[in-house]
Short mmCIF file of C-alpha atoms in Angstrom, two decimals:
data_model
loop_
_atom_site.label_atom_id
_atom_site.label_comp_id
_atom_site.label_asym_id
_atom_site.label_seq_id
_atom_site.Cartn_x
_atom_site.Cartn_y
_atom_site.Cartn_z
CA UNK A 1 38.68 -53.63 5.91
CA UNK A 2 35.05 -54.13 4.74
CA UNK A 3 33.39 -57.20 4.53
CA UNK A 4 33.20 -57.28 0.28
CA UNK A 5 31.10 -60.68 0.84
CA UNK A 6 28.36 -59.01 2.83
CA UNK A 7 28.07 -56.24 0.33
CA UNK A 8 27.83 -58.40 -2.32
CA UNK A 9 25.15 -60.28 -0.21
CA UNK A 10 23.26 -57.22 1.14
CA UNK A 11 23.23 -55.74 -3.10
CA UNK A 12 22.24 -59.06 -4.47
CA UNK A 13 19.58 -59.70 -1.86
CA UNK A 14 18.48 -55.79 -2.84
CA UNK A 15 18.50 -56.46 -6.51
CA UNK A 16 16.50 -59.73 -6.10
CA UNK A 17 14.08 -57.13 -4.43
CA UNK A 18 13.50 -55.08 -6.96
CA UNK A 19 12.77 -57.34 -9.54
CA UNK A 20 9.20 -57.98 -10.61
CA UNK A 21 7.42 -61.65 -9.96
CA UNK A 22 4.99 -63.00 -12.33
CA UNK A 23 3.00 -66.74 -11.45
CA UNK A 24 0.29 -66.61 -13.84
CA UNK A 25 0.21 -67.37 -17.29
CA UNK A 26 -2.94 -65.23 -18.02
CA UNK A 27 -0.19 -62.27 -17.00
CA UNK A 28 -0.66 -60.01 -20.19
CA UNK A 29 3.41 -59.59 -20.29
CA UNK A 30 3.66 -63.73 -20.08
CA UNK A 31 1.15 -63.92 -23.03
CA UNK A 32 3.30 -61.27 -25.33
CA UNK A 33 6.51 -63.07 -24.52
CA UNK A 34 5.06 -66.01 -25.37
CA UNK A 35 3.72 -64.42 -28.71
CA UNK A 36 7.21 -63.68 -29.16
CA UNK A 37 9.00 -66.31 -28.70
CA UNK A 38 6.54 -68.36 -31.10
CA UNK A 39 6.83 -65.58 -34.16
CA UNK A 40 10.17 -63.81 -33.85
CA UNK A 41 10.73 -63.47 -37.60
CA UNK A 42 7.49 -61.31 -37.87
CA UNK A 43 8.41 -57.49 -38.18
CA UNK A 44 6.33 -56.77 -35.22
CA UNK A 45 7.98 -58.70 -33.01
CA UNK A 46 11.46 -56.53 -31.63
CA UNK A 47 13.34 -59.14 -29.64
CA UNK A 48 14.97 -62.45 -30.25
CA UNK A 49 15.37 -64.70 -27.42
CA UNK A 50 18.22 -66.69 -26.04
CA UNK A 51 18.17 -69.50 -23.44
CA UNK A 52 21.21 -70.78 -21.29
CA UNK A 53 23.81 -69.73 -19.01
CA UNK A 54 27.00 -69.65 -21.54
CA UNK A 55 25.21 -68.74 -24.61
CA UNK A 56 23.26 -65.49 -22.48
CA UNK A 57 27.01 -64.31 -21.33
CA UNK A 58 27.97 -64.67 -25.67
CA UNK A 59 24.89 -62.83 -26.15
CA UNK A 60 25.76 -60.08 -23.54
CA UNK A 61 29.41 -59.14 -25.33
CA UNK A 62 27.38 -58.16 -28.54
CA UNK A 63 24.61 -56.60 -26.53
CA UNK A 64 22.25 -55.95 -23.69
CA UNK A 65 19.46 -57.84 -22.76
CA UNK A 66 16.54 -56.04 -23.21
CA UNK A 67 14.63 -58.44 -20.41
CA UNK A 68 15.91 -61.08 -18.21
CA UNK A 69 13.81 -64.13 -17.48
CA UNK A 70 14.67 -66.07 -14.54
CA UNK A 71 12.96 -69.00 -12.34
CA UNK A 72 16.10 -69.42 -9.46
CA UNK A 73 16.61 -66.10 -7.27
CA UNK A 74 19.71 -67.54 -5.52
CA UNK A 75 21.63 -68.76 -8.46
CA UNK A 76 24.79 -66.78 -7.94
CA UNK A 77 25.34 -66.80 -11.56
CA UNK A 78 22.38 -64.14 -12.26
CA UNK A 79 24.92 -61.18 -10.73
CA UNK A 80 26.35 -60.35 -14.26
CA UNK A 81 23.19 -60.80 -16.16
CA UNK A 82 21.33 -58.78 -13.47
CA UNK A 83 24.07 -56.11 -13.77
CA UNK A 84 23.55 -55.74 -17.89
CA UNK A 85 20.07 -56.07 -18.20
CA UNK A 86 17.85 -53.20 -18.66
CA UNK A 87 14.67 -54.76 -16.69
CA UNK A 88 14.97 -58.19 -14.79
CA UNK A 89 11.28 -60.32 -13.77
CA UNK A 90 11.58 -63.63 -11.89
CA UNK A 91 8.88 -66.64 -13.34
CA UNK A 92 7.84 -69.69 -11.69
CA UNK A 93 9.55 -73.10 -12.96
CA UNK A 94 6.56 -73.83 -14.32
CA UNK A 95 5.82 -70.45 -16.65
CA UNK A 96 9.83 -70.43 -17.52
CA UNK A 97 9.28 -74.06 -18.53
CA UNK A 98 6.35 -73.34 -20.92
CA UNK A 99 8.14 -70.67 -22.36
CA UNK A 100 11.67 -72.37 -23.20
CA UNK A 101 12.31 -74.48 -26.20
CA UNK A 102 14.48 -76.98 -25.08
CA UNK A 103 13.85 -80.40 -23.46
CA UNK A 104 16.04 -79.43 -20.17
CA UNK A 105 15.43 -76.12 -19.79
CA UNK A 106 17.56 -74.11 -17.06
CA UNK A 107 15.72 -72.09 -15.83
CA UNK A 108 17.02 -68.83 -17.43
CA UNK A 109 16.65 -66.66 -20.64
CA UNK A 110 16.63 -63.16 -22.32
CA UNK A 111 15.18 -61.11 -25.02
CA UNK A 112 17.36 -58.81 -27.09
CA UNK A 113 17.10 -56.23 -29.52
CA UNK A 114 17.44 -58.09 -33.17
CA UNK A 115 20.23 -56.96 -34.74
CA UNK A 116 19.93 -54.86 -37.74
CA UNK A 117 22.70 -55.01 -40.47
CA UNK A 118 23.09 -52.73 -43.51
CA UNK A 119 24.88 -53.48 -47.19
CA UNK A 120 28.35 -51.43 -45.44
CA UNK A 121 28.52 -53.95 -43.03
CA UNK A 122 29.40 -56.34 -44.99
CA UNK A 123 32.69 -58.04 -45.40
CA UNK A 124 35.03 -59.38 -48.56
CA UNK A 125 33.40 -62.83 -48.37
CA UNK A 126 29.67 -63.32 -47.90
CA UNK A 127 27.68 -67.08 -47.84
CA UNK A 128 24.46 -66.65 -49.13
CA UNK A 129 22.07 -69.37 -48.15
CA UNK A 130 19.56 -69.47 -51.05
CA UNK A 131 16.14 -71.15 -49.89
CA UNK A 132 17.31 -73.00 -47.37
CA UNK A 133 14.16 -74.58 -45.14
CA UNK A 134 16.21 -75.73 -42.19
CA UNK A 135 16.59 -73.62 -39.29
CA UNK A 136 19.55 -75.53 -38.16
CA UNK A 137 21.51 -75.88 -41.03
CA UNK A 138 21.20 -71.78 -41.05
CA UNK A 139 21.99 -70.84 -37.49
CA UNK A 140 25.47 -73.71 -37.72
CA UNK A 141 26.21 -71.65 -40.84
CA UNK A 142 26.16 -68.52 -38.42
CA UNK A 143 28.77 -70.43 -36.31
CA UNK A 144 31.45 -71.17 -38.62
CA UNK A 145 30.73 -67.55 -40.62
CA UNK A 146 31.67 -65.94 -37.05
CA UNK A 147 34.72 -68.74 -36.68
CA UNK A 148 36.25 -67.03 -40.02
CA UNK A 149 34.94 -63.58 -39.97
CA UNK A 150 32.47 -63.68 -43.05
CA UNK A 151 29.24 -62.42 -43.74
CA UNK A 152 26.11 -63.95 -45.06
CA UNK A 153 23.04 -63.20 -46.72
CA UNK A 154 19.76 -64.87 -47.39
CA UNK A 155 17.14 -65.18 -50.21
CA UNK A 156 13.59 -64.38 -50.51
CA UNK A 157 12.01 -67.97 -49.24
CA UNK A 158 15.05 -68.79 -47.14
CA UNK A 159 14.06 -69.96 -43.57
CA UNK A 160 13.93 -66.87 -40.82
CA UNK A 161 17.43 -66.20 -38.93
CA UNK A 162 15.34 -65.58 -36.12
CA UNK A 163 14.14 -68.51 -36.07
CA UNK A 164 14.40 -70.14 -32.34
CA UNK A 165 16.11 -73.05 -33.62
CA UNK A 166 18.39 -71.06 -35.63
CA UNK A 167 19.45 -68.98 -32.55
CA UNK A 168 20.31 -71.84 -30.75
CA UNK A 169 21.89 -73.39 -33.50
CA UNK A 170 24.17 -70.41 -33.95
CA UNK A 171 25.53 -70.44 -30.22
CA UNK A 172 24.09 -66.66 -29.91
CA UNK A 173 26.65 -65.55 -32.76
CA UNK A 174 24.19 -64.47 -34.53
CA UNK A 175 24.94 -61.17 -33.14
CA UNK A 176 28.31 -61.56 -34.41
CA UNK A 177 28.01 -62.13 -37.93
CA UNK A 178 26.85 -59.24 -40.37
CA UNK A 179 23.45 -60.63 -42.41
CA UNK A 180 20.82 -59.32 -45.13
CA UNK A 181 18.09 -61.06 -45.36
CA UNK A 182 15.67 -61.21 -48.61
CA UNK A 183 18.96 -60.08 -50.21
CA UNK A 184 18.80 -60.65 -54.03
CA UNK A 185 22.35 -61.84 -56.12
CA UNK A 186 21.95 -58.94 -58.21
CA UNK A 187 21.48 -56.75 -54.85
CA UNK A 188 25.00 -58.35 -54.17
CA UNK A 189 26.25 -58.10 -58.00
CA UNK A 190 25.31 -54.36 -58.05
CA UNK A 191 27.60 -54.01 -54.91
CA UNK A 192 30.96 -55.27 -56.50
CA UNK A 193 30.53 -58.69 -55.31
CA UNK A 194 31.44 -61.79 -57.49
CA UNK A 195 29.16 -64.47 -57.62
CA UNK A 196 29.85 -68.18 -56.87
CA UNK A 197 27.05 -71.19 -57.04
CA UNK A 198 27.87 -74.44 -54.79
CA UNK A 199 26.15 -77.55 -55.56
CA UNK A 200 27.11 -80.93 -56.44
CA UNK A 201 26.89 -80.53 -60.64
CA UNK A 202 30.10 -76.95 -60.32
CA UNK A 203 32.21 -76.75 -62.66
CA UNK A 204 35.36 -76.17 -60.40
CA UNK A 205 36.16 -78.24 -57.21
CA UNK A 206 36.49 -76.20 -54.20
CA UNK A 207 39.81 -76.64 -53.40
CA UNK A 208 40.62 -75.06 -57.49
CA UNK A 209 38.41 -72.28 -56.72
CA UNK A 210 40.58 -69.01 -56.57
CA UNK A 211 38.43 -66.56 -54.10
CA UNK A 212 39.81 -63.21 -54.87
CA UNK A 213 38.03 -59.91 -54.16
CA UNK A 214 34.62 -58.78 -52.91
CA UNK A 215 33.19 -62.60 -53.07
CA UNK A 216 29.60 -64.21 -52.72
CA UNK A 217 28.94 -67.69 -52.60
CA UNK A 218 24.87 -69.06 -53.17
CA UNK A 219 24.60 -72.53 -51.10
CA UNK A 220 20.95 -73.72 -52.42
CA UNK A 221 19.20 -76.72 -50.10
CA UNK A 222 20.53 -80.08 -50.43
CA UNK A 223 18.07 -81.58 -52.80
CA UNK A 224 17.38 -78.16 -54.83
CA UNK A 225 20.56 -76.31 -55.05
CA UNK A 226 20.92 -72.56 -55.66
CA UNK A 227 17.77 -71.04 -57.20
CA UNK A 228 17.45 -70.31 -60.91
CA UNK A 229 18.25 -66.17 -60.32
CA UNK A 230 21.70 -67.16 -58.79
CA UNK A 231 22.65 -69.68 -61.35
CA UNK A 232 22.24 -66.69 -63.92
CA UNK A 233 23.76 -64.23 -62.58
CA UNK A 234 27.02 -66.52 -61.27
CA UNK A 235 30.08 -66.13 -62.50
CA UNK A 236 31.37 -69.72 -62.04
CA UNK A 237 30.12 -72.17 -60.52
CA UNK A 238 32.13 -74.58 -57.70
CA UNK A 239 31.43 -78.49 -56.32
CA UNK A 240 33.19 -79.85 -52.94
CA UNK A 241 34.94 -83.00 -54.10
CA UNK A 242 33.75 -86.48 -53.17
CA UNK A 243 34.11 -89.94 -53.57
CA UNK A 244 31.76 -91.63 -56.74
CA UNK A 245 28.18 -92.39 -55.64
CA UNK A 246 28.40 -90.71 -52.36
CA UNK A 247 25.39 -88.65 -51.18
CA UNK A 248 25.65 -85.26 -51.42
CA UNK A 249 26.91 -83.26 -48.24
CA UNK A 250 24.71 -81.69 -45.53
CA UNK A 251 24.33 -77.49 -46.40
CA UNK A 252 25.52 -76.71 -42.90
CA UNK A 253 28.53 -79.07 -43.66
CA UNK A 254 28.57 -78.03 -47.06
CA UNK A 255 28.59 -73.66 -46.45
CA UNK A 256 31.30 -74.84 -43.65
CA UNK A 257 33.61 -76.44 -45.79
CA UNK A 258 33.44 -73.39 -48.64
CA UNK A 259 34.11 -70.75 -45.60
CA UNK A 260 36.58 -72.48 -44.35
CA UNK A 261 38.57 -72.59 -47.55
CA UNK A 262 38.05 -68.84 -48.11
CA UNK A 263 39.51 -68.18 -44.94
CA UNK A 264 42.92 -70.86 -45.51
CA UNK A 265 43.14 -69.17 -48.98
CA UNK A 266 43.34 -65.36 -46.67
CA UNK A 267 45.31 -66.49 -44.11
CA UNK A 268 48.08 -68.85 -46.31
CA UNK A 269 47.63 -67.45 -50.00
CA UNK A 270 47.79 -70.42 -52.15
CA UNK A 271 49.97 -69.59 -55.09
CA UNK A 272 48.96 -72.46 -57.32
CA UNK A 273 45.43 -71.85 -56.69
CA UNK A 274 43.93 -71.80 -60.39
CA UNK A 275 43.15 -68.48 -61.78
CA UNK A 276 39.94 -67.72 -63.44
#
């Protein structure tokens, strides 16, 4: 019988070999990452980074790391990254450090292709965040479109979904969900879609709203709402339901509550859902 442990041992400890080491921050690959990671929403830039244990092994389902980035040679939990990645290069703490984004880093991350999504992709129900500024708000949005299995789309203005804090925000499903960004409603009207404005002065509550067909929903920012293009070209327009005097809802709350009602109305057809 042959000793599995030792080969695993002996192919690790060969892997670890072959993998480059970089201690110097004047490195000229340290200084592109970094230009990277600081400006991944410019077209020049080809990768997206993700930091983490749980949300690199998301990432990986979706797609291969392009590089790994890694400070601990003898974490045992680098074997299935190391196996998927197409080039592996071990940092000091201290470059891995400058180079993460988070308070506690740990000490491991990747860059992957950005994923590129066309009008086809697309599905029945797309969110459209329209000039949203918050990176955060954006990449939850990602979350809860990949919980339900919708789409989304962006306007001209609206924050970058590369954005670092959006990536993290999005628990690496941004690879996941299918998104155009600088999309245009009447891009989206052209296509078949019906169009939907949310914001706290629609017509129709939420939970009145029939969503039937190819549907697009424009989420504006908190204080101005959808922009002055969607509120032409909308059909209808839809509020979520709240007490008197309270404050209007967080986006990312906001976008979650609407997708989550498109996806009760698909999965348990309301029948006395109010027809347009």
């Amino acid at each position: 019988m042959p000793d599995l442990r030792g080969c695993y041992n002996r192919l690790f400890a060969a892997v670890r070999a072959m993998t480059s080491f970089i201690e110097s921050r004047h490195n000229p690959r340290f200084k592109q990452w970094t230009r990277y990671l600081r400006r991944p929403q410019e077209e020049d830039c080809p990768w997206i980074a993700v930091e983490g244990w749980k949300h690199l092994l998301e990432a990986c389902a979706w797609s291969p790391p392009q590089l790994l980035l890694y400070s601990d040679s003898d974490d045992r939990r680098l074997g299935p990254l190391l196996d998927r990645s197409r080039e592996a290069v071990r940092l000091t703490p201290a470059l891995i450090k400058r180079l993460s984004e988070v308070k506690t880093p740990q000490g491991v991350m990747a860059f992957f292709d950005k994923p590129r999504w066309s009008s086809g992709d697309l599905g029945e129900f797309v969110l459209v965040a329209d000039g949203l500024q918050d990176p955060g708000n954006l990449g939850t949005l990602l979350r809860s479109a990949a919980a339900v299995g919708a789409s989304m789309a962006s306007t001209p203005g609206t924050v970058s979904r590369f954005n670092p804090k959006a990536v993290r925000a999005s628990a690496a499903l941004i690879f996941s969900v299918p998104f155009l960004q600088d999309t245009s409603p009447s891009f989206l009207e052209e296509r078949g879609y019906r169009l939907w404005t949310a914001s706290a002065q629609g017509r129709k509550p939420l939970f009145q709203t029939a969503f039937r067909g190819p549907t697009a929903v424009l989420l504006g920012s908190e204080g101005g709402g959808p922009g002055s293009e969607s509120r032409q070209k909308a059909a209808g327009s839809l509020r979520i339901p709240m007490r008197p005097h309270a404050e209007s809802l967080n986006a990312s709350v906001a976008g979650s509550l609407i997708l989550y009602e498109w996806f009760r109305q698909r999965s348990q057809p309301d029948k006395e859902a109010a027809h347009e």
